[in-house]
PDB file of C-alpha atoms in Angstrom:
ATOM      1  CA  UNK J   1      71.701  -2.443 -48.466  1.00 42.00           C
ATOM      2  CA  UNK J   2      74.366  -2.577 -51.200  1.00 49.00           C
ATOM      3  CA  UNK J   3      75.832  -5.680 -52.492  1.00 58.00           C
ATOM      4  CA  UNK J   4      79.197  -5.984 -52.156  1.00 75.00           C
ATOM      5  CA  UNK J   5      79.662  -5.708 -56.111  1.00 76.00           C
ATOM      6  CA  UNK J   6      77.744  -2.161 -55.540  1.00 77.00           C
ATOM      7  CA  UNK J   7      79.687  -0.964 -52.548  1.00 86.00           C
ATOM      8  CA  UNK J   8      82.902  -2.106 -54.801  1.00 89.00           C
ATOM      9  CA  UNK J   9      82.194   0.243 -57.636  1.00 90.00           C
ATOM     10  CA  UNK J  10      80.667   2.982 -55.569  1.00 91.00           C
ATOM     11  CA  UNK J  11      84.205   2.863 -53.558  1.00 93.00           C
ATOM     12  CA  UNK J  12      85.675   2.779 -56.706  1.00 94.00           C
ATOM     13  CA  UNK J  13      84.099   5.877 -58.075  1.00 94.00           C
ATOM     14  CA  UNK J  14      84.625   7.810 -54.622  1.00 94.00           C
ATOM     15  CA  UNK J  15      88.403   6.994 -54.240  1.00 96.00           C
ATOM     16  CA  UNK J  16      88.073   8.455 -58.591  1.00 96.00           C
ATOM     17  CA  UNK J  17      86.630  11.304 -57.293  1.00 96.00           C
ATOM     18  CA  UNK J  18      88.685  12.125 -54.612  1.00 97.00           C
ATOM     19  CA  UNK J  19      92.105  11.805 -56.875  1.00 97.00           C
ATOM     20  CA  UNK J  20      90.375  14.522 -58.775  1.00 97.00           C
ATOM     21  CA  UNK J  21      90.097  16.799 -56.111  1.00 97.00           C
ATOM     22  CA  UNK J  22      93.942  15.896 -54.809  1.00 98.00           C
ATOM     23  CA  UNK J  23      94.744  16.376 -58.776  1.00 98.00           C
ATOM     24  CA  UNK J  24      93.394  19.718 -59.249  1.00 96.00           C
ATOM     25  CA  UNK J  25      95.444  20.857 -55.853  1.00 96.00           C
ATOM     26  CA  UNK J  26      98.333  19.801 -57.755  1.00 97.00           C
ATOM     27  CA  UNK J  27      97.411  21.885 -61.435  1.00 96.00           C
ATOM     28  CA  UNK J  28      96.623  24.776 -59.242  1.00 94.00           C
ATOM     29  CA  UNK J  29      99.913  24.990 -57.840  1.00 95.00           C
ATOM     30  CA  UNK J  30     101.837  24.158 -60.867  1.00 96.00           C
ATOM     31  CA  UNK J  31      99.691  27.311 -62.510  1.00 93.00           C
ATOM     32  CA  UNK J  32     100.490  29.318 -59.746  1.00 93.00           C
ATOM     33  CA  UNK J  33     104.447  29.003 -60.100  1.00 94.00           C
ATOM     34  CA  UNK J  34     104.636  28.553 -63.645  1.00 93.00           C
ATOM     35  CA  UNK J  35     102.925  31.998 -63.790  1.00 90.00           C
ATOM     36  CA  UNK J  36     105.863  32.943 -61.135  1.00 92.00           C
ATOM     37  CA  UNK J  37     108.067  31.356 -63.368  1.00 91.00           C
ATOM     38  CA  UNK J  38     108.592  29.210 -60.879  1.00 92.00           C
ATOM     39  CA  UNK J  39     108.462  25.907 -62.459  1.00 92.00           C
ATOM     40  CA  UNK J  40     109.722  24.520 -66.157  1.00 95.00           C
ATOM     41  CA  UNK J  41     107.939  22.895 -68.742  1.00 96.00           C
ATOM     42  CA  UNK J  42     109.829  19.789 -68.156  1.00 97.00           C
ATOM     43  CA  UNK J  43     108.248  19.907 -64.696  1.00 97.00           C
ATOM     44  CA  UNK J  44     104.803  21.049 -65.686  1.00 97.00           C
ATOM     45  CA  UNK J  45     105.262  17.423 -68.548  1.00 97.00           C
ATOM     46  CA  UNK J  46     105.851  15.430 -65.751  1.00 98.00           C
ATOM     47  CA  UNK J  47     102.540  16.494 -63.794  1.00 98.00           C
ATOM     48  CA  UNK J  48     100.436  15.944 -66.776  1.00 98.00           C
ATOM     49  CA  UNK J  49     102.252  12.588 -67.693  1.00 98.00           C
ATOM     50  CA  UNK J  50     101.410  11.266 -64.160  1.00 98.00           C
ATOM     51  CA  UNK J  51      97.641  12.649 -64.563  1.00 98.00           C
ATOM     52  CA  UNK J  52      97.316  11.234 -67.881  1.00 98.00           C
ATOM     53  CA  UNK J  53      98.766   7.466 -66.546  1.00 98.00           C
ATOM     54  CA  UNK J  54      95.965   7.778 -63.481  1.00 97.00           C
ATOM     55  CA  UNK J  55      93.545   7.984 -66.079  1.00 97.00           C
ATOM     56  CA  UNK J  56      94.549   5.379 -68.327  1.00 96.00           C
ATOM     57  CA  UNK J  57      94.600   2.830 -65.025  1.00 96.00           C
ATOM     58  CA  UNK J  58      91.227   4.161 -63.912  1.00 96.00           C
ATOM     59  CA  UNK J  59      90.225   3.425 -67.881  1.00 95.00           C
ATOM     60  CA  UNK J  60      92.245  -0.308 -67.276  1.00 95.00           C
ATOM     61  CA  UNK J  61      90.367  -0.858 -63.676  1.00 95.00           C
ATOM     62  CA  UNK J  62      86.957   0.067 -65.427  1.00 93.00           C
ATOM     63  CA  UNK J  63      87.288  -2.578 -67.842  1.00 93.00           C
ATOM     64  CA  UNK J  64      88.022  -5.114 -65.680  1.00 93.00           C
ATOM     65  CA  UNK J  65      85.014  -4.378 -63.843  1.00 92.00           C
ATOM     66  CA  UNK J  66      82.848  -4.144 -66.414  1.00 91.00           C
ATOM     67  CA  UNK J  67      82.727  -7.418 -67.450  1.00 89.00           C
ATOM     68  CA  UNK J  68      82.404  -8.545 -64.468  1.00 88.00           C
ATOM     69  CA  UNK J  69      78.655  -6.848 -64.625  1.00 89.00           C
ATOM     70  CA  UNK J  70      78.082  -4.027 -67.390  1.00 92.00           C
ATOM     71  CA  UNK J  71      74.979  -2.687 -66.322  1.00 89.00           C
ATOM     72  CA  UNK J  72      75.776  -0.422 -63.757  1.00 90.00           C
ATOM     73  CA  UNK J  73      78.435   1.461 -65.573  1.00 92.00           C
ATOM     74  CA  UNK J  74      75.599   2.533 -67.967  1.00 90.00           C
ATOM     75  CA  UNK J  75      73.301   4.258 -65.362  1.00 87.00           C
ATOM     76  CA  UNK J  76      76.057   4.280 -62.566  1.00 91.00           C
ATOM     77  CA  UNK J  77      74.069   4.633 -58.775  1.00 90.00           C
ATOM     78  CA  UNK J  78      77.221   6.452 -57.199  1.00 92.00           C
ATOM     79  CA  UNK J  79      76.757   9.219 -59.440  1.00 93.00           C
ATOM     80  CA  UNK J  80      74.180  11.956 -59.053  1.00 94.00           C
ATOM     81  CA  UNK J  81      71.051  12.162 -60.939  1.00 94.00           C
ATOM     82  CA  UNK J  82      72.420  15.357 -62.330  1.00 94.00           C
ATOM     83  CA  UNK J  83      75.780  13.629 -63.452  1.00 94.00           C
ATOM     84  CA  UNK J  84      73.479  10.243 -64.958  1.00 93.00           C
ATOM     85  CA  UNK J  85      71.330  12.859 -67.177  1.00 93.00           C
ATOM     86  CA  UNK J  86      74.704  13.907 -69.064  1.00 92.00           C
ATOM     87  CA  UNK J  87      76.241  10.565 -69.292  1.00 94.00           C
ATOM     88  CA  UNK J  88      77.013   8.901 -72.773  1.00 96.00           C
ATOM     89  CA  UNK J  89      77.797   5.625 -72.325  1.00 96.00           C
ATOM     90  CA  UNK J  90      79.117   5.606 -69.219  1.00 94.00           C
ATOM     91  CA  UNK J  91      81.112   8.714 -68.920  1.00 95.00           C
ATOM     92  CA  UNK J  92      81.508  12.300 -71.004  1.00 94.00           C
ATOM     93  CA  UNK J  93      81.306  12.759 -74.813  1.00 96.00           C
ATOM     94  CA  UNK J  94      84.570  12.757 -75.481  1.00 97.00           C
ATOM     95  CA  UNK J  95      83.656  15.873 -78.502  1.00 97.00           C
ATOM     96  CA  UNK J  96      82.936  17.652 -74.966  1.00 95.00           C
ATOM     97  CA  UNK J  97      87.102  17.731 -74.184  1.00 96.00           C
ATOM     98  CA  UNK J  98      87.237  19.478 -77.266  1.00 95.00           C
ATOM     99  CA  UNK J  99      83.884  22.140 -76.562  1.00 93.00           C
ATOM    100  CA  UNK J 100      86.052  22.698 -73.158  1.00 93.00           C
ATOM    101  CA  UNK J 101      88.875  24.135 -75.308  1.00 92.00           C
ATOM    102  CA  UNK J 102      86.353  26.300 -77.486  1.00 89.00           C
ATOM    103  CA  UNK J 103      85.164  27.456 -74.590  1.00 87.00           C
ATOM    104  CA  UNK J 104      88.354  28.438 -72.850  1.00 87.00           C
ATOM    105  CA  UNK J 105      89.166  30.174 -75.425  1.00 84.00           C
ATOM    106  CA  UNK J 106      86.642  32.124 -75.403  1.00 74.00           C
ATOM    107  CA  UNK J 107      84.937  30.894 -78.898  1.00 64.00           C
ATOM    108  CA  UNK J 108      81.754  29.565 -77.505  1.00 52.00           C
ATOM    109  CA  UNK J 109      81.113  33.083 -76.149  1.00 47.00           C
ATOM    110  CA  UNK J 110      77.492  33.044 -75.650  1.00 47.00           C
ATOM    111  CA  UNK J 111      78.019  29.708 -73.765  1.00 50.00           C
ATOM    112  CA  UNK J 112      76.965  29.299 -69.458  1.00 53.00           C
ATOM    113  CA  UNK J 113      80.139  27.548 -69.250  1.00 55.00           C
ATOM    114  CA  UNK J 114      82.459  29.761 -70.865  1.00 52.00           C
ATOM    115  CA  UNK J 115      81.129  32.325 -68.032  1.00 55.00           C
ATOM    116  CA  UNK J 116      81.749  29.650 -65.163  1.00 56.00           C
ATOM    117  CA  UNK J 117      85.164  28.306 -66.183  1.00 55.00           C
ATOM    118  CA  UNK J 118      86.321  32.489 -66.816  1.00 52.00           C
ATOM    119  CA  UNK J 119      85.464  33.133 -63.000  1.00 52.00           C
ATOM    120  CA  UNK J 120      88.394  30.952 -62.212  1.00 50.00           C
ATOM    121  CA  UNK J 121      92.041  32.393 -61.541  1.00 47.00           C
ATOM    122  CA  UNK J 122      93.058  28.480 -62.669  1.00 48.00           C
ATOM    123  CA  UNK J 123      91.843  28.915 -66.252  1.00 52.00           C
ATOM    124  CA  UNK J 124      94.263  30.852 -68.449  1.00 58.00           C
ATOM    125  CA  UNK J 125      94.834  28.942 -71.573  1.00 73.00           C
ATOM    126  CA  UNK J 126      95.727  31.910 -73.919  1.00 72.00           C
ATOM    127  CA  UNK J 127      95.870  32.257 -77.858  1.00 79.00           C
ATOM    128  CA  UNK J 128      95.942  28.555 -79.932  1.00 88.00           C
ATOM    129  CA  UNK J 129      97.756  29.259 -82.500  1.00 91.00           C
ATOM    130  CA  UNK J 130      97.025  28.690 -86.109  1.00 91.00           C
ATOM    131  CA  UNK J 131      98.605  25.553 -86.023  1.00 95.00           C
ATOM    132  CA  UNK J 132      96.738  24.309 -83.002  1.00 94.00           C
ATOM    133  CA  UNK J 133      93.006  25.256 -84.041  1.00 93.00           C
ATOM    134  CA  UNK J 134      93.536  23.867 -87.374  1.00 95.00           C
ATOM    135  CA  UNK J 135      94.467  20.420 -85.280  1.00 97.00           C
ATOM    136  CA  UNK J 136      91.676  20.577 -82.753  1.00 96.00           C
ATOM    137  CA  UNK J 137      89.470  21.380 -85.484  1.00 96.00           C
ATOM    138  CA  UNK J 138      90.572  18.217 -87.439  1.00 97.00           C
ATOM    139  CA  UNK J 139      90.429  16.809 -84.000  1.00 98.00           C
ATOM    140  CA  UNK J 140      86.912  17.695 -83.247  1.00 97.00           C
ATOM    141  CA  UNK J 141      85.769  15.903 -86.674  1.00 97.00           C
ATOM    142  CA  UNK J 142      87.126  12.552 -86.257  1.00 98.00           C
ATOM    143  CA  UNK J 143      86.068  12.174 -82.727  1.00 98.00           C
ATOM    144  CA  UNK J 144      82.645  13.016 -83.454  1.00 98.00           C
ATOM    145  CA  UNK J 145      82.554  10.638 -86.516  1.00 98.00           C
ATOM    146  CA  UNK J 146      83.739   7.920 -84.088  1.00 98.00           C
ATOM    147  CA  UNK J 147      81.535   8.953 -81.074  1.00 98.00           C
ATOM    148  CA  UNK J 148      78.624   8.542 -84.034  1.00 98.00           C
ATOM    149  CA  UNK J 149      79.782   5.001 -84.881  1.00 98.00           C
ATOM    150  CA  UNK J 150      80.110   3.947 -81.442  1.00 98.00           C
ATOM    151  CA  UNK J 151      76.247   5.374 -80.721  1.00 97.00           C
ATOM    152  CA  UNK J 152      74.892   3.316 -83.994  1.00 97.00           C
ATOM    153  CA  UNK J 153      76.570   0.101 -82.177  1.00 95.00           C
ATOM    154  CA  UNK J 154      74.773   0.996 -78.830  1.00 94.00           C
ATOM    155  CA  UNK J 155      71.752   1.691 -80.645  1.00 93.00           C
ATOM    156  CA  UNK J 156      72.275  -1.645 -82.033  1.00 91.00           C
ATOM    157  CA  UNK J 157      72.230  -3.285 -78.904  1.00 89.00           C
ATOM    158  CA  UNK J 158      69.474  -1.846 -76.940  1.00 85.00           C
ATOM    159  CA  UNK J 159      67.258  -3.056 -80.156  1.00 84.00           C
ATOM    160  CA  UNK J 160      69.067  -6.555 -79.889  1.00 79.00           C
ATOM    161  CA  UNK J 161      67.725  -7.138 -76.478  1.00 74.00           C
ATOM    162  CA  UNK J 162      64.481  -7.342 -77.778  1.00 69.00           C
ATOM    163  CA  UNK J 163      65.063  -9.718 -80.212  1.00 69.00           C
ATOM    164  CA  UNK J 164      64.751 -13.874 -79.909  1.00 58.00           C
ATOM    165  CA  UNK J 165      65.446 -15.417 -77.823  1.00 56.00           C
ATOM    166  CA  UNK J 166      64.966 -13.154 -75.724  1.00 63.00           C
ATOM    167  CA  UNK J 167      61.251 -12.563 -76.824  1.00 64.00           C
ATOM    168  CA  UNK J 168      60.601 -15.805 -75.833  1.00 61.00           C
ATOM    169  CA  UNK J 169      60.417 -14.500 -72.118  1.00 64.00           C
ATOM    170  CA  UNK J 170      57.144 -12.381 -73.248  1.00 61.00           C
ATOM    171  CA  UNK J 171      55.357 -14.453 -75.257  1.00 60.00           C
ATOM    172  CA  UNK J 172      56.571 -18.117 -74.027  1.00 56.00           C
ATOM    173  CA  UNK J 173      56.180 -17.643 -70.485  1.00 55.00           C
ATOM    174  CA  UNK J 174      53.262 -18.462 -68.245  1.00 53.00           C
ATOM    175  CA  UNK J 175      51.586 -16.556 -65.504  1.00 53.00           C
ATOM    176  CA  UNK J 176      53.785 -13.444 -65.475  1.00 55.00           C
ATOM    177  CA  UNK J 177      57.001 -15.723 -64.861  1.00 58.00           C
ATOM    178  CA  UNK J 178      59.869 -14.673 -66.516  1.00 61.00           C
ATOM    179  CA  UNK J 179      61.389 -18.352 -66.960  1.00 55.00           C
ATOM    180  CA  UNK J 180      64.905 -19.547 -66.460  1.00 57.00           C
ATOM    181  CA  UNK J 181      65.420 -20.713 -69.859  1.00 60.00           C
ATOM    182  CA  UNK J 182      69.453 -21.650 -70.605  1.00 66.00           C
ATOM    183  CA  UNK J 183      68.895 -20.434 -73.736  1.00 68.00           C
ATOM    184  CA  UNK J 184      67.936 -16.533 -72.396  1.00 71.00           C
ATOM    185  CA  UNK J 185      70.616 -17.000 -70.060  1.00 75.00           C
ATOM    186  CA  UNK J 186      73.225 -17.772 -72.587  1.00 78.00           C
ATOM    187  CA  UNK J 187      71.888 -14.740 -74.598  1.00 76.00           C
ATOM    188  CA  UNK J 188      72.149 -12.510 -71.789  1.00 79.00           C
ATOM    189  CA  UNK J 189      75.501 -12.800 -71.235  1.00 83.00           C
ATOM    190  CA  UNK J 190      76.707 -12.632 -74.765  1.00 85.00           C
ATOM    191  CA  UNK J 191      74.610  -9.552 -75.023  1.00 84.00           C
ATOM    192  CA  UNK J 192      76.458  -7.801 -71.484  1.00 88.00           C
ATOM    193  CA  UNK J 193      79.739  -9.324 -73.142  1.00 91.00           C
ATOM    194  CA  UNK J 194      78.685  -7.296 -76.454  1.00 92.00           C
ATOM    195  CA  UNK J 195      77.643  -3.821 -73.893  1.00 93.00           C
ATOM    196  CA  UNK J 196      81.145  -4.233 -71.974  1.00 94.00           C
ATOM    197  CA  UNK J 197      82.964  -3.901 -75.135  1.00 95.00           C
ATOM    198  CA  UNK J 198      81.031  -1.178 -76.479  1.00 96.00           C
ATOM    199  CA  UNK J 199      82.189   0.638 -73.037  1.00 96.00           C
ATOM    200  CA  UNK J 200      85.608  -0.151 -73.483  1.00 96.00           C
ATOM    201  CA  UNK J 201      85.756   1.598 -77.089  1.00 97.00           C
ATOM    202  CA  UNK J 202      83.754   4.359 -75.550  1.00 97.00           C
ATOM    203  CA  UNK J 203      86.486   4.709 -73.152  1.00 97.00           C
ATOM    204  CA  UNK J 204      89.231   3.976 -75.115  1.00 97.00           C
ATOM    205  CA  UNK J 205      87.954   7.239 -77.588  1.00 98.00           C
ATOM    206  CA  UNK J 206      88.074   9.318 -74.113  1.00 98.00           C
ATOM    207  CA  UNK J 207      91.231   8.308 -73.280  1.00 97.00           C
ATOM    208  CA  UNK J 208      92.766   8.682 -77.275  1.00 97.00           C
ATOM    209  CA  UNK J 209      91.215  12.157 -77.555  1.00 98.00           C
ATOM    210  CA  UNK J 210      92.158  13.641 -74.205  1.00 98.00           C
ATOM    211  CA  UNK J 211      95.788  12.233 -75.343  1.00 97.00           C
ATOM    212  CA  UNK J 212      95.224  14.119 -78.503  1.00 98.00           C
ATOM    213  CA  UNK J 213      94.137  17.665 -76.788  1.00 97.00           C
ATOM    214  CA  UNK J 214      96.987  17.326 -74.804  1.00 97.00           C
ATOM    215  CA  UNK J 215      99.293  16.624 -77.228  1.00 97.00           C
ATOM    216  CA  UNK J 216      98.182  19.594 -78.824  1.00 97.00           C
ATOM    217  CA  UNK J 217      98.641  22.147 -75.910  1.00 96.00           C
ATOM    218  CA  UNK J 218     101.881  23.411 -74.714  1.00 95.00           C
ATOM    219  CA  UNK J 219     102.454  21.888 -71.540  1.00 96.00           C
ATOM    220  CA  UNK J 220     101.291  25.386 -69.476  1.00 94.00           C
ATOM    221  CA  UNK J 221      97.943  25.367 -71.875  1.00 94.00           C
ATOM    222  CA  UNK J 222      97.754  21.261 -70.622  1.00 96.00           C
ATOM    223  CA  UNK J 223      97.878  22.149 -67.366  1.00 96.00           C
ATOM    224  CA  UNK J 224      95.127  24.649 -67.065  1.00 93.00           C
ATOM    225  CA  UNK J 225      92.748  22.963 -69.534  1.00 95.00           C
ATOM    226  CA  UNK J 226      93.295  19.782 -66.897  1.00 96.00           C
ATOM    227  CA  UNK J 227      92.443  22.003 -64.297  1.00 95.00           C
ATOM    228  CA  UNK J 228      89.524  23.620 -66.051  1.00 93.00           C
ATOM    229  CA  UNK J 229      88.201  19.975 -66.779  1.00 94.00           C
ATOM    230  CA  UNK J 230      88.663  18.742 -63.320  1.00 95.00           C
ATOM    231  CA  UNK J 231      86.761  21.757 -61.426  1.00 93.00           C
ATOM    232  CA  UNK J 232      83.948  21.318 -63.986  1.00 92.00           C
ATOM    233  CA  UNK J 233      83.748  17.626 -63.150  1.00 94.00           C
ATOM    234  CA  UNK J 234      83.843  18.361 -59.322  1.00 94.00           C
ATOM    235  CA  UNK J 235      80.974  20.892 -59.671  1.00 93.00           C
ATOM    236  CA  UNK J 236      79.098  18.718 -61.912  1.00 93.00           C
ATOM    237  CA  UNK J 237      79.041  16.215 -59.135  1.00 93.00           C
ATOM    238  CA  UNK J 238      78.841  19.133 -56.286  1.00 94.00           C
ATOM    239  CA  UNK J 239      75.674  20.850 -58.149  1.00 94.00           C
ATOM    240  CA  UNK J 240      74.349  17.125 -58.317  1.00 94.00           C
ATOM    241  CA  UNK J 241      74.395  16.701 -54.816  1.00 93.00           C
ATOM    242  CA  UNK J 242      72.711  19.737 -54.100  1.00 94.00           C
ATOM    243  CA  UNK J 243      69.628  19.249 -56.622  1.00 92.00           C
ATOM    244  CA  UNK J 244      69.455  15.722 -55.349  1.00 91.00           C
ATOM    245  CA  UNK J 245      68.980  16.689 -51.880  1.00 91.00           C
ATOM    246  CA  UNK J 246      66.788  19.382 -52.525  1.00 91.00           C
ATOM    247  CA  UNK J 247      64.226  16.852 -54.272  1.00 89.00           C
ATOM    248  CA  UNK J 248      64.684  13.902 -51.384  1.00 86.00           C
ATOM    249  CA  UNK J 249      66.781  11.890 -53.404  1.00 81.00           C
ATOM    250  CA  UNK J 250      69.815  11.473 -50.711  1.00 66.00           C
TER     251      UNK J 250
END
């Protein structure tokens, strides 16, 4: 049965995923009368703005949570096994919101995904101009020099665990017993305090570069790049289920 802490997040995650769903409704439409010319950039601002703000409080929310107990966030239970496998840090690489616009625009042309996300009447993000590749390019370097940095201080940490005094639990302790030393109990907690944080700047380098794709976009590119990204999380989570319940993990 799950704790109430579990059933918290899991809630959490469902009530995330389900705003997606209800979010990509919304792009769909907007795409549909903007191609109409039906709607006005002003209008198609205001529906990114509000998807942008949903993210930044789901970012907020995560936070808060996390230090409350890190460790699920890093292999999170409410997602698939098929979502966990792809996870960096608790969520997407956030070089990947960059590969998305490659591969709408048709660059990554020998790419599965570029196939997938072509199939859809929702993706239709044109020609980036000069201008605009030369920024996502730029883009695409400094968030993978950051997403680097932030991996070296994970890295960091996982090796930390190991080290005293938290050793002391396997080669102080008697009879398999794992102690209840203050001292490992103290380090524990500085060390979920150090994990939480590292989360946080992972998230906070999601959040900065989705900001930055989107500031990059016209507001009808922004639109159907957030619907592109949205289907492609849904799936990821729909194809999850499936696999899952075709090995007996549900």
């Amino acid at each position: 049965m799950a704790t109430s802490d579990e059933a918290k997040e899991t809630c959490f995650y469902q009530q995330w995923m389900a705003l997606q769903e209800h979010e990509l409704s919304e792009l769909n439409r907007a795409i549909t009368l903007n191609a109409n010319g039906s709607t006005s950039d002003f209008e198609l601002t205001q529906l990114i703005d509000r998807i942008l703000t949903n993210f930044k409080n789901y970012v907020k929310m995560r936070r808060v949570m996390a230090k409350e107990d890190v460790s699920p966030y890093m292999a999170p239970t409410w997602c698939t096994t098929l979502e966990r496998s792809v996870l960096w840090i608790g969520g997407c690489r956030p070089s990947s919101y960059i590969r998305l616009i490659y591969a709408l625009c048709g660059m990554l042309t020998e790419s599965n995904l570029t196939e997938f996300l072509n199939g859809s009447n929702t993706v239709n993000l044109g020609e980036l101009s000069g201008a605009q590749m030369s920024m996502v390019d730029e883009l695409q370097k400094k968030t993978i020099a950051e997403e680097r940095r932030i991996s070296t201080r994970m890295a960091g940490l996982q090796e930390d665990v190991l080290d005293d005094p938290l050793a002391v639990i396997a080669v102080g302790s008697e009879g398999g017993s794992c102690g209840s030393s203050g001292t490992v109990e103290e380090a524990l907690t500085e060390h979920g305090g150090a994990m939480a944080a590292t989360l946080e700047a992972a998230d906070q380098l999601r959040m900065d570069t989705l900001v930055e794709v989107i500031r990059i976009l016209t507001p009808s590119q922004g639109v159907s790049y957030l619907a592109a990204g949205k289907k492609l999380q849904l799936c990821m989570q729909k194809w999850g289920r499936k696999k899952d319940s075709e090995h007996g993990r549900n």
